[in-house]
Structure formats: C-alpha cells, structure tokens
GROMACS .gro file of C-alpha atoms in nm:
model
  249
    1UNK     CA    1  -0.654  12.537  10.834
    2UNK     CA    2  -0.795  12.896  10.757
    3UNK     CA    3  -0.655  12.892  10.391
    4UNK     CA    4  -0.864  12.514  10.368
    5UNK     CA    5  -1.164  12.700  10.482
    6UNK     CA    6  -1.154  12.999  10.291
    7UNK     CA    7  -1.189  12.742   9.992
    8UNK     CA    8  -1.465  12.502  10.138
    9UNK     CA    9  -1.727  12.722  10.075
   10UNK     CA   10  -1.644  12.750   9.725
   11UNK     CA   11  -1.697  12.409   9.647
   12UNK     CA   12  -2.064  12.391   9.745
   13UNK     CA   13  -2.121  12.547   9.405
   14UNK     CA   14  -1.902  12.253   9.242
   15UNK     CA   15  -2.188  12.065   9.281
   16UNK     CA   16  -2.436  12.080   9.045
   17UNK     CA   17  -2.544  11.737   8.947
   18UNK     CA   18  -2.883  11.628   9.115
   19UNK     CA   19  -2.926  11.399   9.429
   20UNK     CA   20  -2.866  11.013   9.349
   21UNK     CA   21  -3.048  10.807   9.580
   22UNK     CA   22  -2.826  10.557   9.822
   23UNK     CA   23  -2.870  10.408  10.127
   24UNK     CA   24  -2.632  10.407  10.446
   25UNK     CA   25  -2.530  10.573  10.701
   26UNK     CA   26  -2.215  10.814  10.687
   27UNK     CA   27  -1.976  10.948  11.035
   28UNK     CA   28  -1.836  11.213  10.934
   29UNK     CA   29  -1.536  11.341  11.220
   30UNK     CA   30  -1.372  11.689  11.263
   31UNK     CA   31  -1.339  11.993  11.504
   32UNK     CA   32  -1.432  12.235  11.199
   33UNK     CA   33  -1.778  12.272  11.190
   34UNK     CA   34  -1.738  12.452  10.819
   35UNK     CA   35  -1.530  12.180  10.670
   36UNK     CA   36  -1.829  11.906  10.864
   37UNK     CA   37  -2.110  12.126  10.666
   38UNK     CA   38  -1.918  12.138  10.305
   39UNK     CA   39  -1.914  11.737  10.366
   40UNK     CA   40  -2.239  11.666  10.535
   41UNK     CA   41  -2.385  11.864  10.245
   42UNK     CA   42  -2.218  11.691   9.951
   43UNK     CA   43  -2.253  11.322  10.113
   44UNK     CA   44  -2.641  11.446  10.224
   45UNK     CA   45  -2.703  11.490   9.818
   46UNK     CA   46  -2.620  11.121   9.737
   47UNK     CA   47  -2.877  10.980   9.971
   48UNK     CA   48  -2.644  10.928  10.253
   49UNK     CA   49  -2.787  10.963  10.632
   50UNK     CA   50  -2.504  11.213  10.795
   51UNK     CA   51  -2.419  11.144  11.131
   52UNK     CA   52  -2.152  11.427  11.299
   53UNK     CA   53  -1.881  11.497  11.565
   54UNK     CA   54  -1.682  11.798  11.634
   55UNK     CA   55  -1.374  11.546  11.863
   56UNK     CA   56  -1.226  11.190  11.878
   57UNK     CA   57  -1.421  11.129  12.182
   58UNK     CA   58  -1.800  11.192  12.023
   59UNK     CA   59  -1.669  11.004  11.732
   60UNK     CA   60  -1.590  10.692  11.947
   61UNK     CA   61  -1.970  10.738  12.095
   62UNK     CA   62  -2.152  10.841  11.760
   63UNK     CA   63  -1.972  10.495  11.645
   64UNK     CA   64  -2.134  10.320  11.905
   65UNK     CA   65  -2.477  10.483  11.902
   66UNK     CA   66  -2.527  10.445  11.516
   67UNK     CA   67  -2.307  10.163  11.399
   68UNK     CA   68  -2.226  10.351  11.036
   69UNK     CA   69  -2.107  10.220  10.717
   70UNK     CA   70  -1.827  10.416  10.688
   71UNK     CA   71  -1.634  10.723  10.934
   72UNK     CA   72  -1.468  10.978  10.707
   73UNK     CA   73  -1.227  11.106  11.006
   74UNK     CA   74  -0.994  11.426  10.998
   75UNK     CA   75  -0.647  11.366  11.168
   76UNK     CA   76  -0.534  11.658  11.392
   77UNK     CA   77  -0.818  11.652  11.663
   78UNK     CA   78  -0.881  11.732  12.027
   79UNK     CA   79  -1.003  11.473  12.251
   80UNK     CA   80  -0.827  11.169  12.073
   81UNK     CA   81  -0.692  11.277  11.751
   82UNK     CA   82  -0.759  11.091  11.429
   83UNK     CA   83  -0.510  10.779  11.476
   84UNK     CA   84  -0.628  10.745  11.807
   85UNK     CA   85  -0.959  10.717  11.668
   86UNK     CA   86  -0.902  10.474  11.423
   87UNK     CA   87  -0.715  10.228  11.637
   88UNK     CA   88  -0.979  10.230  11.879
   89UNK     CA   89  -1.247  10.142  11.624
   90UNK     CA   90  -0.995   9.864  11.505
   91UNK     CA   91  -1.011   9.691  11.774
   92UNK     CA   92  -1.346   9.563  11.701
   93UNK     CA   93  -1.459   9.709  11.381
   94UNK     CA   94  -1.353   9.673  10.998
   95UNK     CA   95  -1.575   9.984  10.902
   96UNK     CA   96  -1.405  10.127  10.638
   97UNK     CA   97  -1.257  10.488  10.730
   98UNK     CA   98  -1.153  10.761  10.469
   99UNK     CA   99  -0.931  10.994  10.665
  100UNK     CA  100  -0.919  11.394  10.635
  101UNK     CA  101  -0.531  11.505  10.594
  102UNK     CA  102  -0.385  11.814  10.613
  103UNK     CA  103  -0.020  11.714  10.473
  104UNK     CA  104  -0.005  11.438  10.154
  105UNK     CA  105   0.362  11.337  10.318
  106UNK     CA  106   0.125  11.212  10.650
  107UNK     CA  107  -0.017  10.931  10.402
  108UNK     CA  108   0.226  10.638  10.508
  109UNK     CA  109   0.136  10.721  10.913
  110UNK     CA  110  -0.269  10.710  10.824
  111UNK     CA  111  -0.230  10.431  10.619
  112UNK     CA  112   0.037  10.227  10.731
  113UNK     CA  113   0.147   9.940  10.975
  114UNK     CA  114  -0.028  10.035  11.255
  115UNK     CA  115  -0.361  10.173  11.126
  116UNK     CA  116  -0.584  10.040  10.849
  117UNK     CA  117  -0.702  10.281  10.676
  118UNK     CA  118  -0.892  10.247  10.339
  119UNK     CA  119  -0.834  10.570  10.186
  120UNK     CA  120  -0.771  10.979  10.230
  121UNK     CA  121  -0.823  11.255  10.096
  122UNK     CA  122  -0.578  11.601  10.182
  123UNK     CA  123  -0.740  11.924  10.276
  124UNK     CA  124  -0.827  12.161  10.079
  125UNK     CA  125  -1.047  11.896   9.873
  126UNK     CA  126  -1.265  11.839   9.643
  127UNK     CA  127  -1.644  11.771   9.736
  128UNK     CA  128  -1.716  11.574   9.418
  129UNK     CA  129  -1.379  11.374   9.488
  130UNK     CA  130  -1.427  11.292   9.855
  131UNK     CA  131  -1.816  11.201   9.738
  132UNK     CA  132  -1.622  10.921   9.473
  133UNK     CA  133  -1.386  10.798   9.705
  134UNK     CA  134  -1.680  10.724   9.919
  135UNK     CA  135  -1.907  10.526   9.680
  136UNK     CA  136  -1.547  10.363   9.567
  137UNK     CA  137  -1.434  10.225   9.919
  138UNK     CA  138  -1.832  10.136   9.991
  139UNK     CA  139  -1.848   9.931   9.696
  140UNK     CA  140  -1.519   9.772   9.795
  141UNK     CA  141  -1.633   9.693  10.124
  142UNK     CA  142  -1.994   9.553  10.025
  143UNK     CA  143  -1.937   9.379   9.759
  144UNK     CA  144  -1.827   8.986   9.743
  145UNK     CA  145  -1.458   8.973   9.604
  146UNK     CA  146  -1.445   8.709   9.330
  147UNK     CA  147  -1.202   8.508   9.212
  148UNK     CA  148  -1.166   8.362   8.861
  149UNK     CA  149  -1.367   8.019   8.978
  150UNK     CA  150  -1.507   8.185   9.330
  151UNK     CA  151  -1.342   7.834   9.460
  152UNK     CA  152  -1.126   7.867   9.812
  153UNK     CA  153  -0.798   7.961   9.762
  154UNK     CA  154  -0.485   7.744   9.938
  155UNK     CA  155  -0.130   7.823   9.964
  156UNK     CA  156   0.052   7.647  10.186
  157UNK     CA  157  -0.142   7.662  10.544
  158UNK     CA  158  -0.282   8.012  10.424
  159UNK     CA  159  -0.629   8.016  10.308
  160UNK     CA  160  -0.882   8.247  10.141
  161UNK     CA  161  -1.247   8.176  10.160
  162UNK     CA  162  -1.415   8.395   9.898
  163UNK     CA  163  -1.790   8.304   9.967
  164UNK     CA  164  -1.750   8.365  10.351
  165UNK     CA  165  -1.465   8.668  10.294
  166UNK     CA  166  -1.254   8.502  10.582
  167UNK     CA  167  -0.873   8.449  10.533
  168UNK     CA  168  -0.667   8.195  10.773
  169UNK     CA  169  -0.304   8.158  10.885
  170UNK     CA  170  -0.286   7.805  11.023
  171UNK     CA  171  -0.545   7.802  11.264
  172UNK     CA  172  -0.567   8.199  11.300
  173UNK     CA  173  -0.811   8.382  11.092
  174UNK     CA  174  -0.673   8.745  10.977
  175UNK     CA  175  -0.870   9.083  11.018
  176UNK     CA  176  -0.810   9.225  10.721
  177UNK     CA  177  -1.050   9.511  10.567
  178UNK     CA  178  -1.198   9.478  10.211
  179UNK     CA  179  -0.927   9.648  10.026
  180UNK     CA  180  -0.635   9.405  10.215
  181UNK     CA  181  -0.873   9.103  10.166
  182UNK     CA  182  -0.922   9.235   9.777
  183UNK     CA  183  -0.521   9.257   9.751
  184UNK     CA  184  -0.460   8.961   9.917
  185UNK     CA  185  -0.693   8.771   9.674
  186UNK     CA  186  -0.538   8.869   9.341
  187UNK     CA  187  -0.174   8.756   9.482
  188UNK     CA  188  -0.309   8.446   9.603
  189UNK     CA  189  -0.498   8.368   9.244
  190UNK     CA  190  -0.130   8.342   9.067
  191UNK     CA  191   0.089   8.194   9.337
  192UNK     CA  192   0.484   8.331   9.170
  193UNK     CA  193   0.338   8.577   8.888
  194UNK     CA  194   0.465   8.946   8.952
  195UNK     CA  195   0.207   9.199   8.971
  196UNK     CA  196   0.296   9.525   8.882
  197UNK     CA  197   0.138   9.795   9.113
  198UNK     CA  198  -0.043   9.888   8.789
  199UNK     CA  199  -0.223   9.598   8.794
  200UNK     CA  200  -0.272   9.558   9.119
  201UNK     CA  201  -0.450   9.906   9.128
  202UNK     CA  202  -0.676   9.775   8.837
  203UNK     CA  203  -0.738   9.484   8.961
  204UNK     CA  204  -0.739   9.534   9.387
  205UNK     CA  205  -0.919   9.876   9.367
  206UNK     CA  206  -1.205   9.811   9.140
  207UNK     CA  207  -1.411  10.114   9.087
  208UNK     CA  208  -1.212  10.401   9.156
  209UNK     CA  209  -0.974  10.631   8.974
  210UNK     CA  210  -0.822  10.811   9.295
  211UNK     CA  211  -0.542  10.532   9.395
  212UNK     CA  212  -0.206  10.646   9.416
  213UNK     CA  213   0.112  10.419   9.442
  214UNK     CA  214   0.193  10.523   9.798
  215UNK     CA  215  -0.113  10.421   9.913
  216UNK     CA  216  -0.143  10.039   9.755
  217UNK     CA  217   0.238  10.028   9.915
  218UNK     CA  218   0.100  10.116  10.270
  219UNK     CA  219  -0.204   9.839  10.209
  220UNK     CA  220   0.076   9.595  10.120
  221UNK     CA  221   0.291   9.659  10.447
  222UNK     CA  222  -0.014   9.655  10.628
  223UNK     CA  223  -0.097   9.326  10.463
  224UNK     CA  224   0.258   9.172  10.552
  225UNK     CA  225   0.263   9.300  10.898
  226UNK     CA  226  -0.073   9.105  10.975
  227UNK     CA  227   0.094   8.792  10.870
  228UNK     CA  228   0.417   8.854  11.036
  229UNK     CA  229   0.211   8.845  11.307
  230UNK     CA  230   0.169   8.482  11.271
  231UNK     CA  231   0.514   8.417  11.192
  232UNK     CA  232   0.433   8.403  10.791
  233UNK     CA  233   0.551   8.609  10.537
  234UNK     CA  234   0.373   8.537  10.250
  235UNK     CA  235   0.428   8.819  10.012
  236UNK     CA  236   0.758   8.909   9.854
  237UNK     CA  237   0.862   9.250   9.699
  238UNK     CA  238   1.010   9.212   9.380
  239UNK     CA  239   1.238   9.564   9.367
  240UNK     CA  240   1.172   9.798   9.096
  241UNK     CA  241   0.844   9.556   8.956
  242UNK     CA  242   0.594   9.497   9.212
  243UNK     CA  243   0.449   9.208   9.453
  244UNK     CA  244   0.389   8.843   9.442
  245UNK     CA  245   0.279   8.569   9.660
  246UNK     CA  246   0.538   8.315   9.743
  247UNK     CA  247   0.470   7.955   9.678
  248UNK     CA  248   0.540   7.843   9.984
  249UNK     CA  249   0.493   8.081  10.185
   0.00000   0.00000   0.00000
C-alpha cells in the first residue's frame, strides 16, 4: 500500500483537462484517506457529487443514506472488507460497483460467480483511467440496451424485454446488472452464431476501451451461474472461439 501512495499524489498533476459538467452521485469506499482524496478529486472535476467512507460498515450506511449511482469500492478493508460489501449491496441493489484492487490475479474473485461486479481497476492507478471507466460503466448502466428491431427477444422459455430491461427464466425474472443484461442481449440476438470475445467486447461493452478478456469471461460465468440457478443453461462455450446461445436452451 505505501509504494501505491507514494504515487497517488503524483497523479493529481495528470490532470489537466478542465471540469466537464455531469450529474450523479459517486460512493467512493476505502480505509486510505490519500488514495479517497486522489479519487474524490478527479471524480469531483467531472461534475460528480462525492460521497466517502473510510470501512465496509460506513459504506453499507453511506449506501443507504444517499442511494448513489455508482460505489467505486477498494477490496482489503476493515469492518466488512470489499466482497463483503458488495454482496450485501447485491442483495437489493444493481448499482453498478467499480472495485479498487491491489493484485490483477484477484480479478476472477471480484468479478466472478459470487459477486457482480462491473469493473476494476488495480492500485497504483491512473486518475484519468478510473475517471473513464466510470463514465463507461455509467453509460452502460443508464442507457436502454437495443437490439437490432428493439422487439422482445424469445428463446425457448427465456426471454429478454429490451424496453422494460427485464430478462425471464420461465416464470423467474433474473437480476442481472447492465453489463450481464448487455451480454446476454447480443447472444440472444443470433441464437447458434459464435461470438468471439472480440466481438463481444465491441459489441457488450459499448463505450469503453479498458475491457480485458478475463473480465468479459468472469461476466459470462456470472451470467451462466444465474441461470443455473433456474436449472437452465443457456450459453455454451465454444473452446478456443468464444460464446453462443444455444437454441434450445
């Protein structure tokens, strides 16, 4: 951690661009109060109201008290660490969360089966990148998915409502977060065709540049877990080429 905050500081003259104006509300969550000033500072310059807290246990509370649009939430915590955190809030909540890492090789843990996650970002980072990852997984969330008509999608007793955002297994309606119901939607559109992960980075993660492979995998398995779930598995790896949506699933 001292070696991350030796180079925090640093980056506050990275930023040289003006203000933009946006609007929204930002929880940002970690025990260093340097590394919750380099962010409050960069997110503050885009317009963003900054909301802090120092432990997992404020963060539940700030949640609660201000209802953000998005927690960006550091892992390795006292008073509920980071996953703790985020399975809480995933109880009831699809806010989007960007999570703080201190190891890339933690990535499939944040982001995998048992989380939901939308993106991280490792320590030491980039203000300017953390600031694009934010407007990236914001967009994501707010804006209306589309599909080549907009019409409802069917496969088998799995359907995808892209007006109302809703998806349903049979009679149970999945909680998935923008980026798994974004996924979920391109598979569906070509029931059989093979996406590459390529594409499925173009075409899931619209408006960002920051995806890596390991983290479209993790949205996948998260993806196929919630179905599980239901006793469906809808989504079939094809080894060495990508994903696609079964016919029947």
């Amino acid at each position: 951690m001292q070696s991350s905050c030796r180079r925090l500081p640093d980056a506050f003259r990275s930023l040289e661009s003006p203000p933009v104006g946006h609007s929204g509300s930002i929880l940002v969550v970690d025990d260093d109060p340097q590394i919750r000033a380099v962010v409050r500072f960069a997110i503050g310059r885009e317009g963003f109201r900054v909301t802090e807290a120092g432990n997992g246990k404020d963060a539940i509370e700030a949640f609660e008290r201000e209802r953000p649009d998005l927690v960006i939430l550091d892992i390795l915590m006292p008073e509920m660490d980071g996953t703790e955190v985020c399975r809480a809030l995933r109880r009831h909540s699809t806010v989007p969360i960007i999570f703080l890492s201190s190891k890339d090789d933690e990535v499939d843990r944040i982001l995998g089966l048992e989380l939901g996650g939308d993106d991280y970002v490792t320590k030491p980072f980039s203000p300017r990148e953390l600031v694009s990852r934010v407007k990236a997984v914001l967009r994501r969330s707010s804006e209306e998915p589309e599909t080549s008509d907009s019409t409802t999608l069917q496969l088998g007793d799995v359907r995808l409502d892209p007006h109302e955002v809703r998806v349903f297994a049979g009679k149970t309606e999945l909680e998935l977060t923008a980026t798994e119901f974004r996924l979920l939607q391109v598979l569906m559109t070509k029931p059989g065709r093979v996406y590459t992960r390529d594409e499925l980075m173009t075409h899931g993660y619209e408006g960002t540049h920051f995806v890596s492979g390991r983290t479209l995998d993790s949205h996948i398995r998260r993806i196929r877990k919630k179905f599980k779930d239901t006793g469906r598995d809808p989504i079939e790896t094809v080894h060495g080429m990508g994903f696609r949506m079964r016919k029947e699933p």
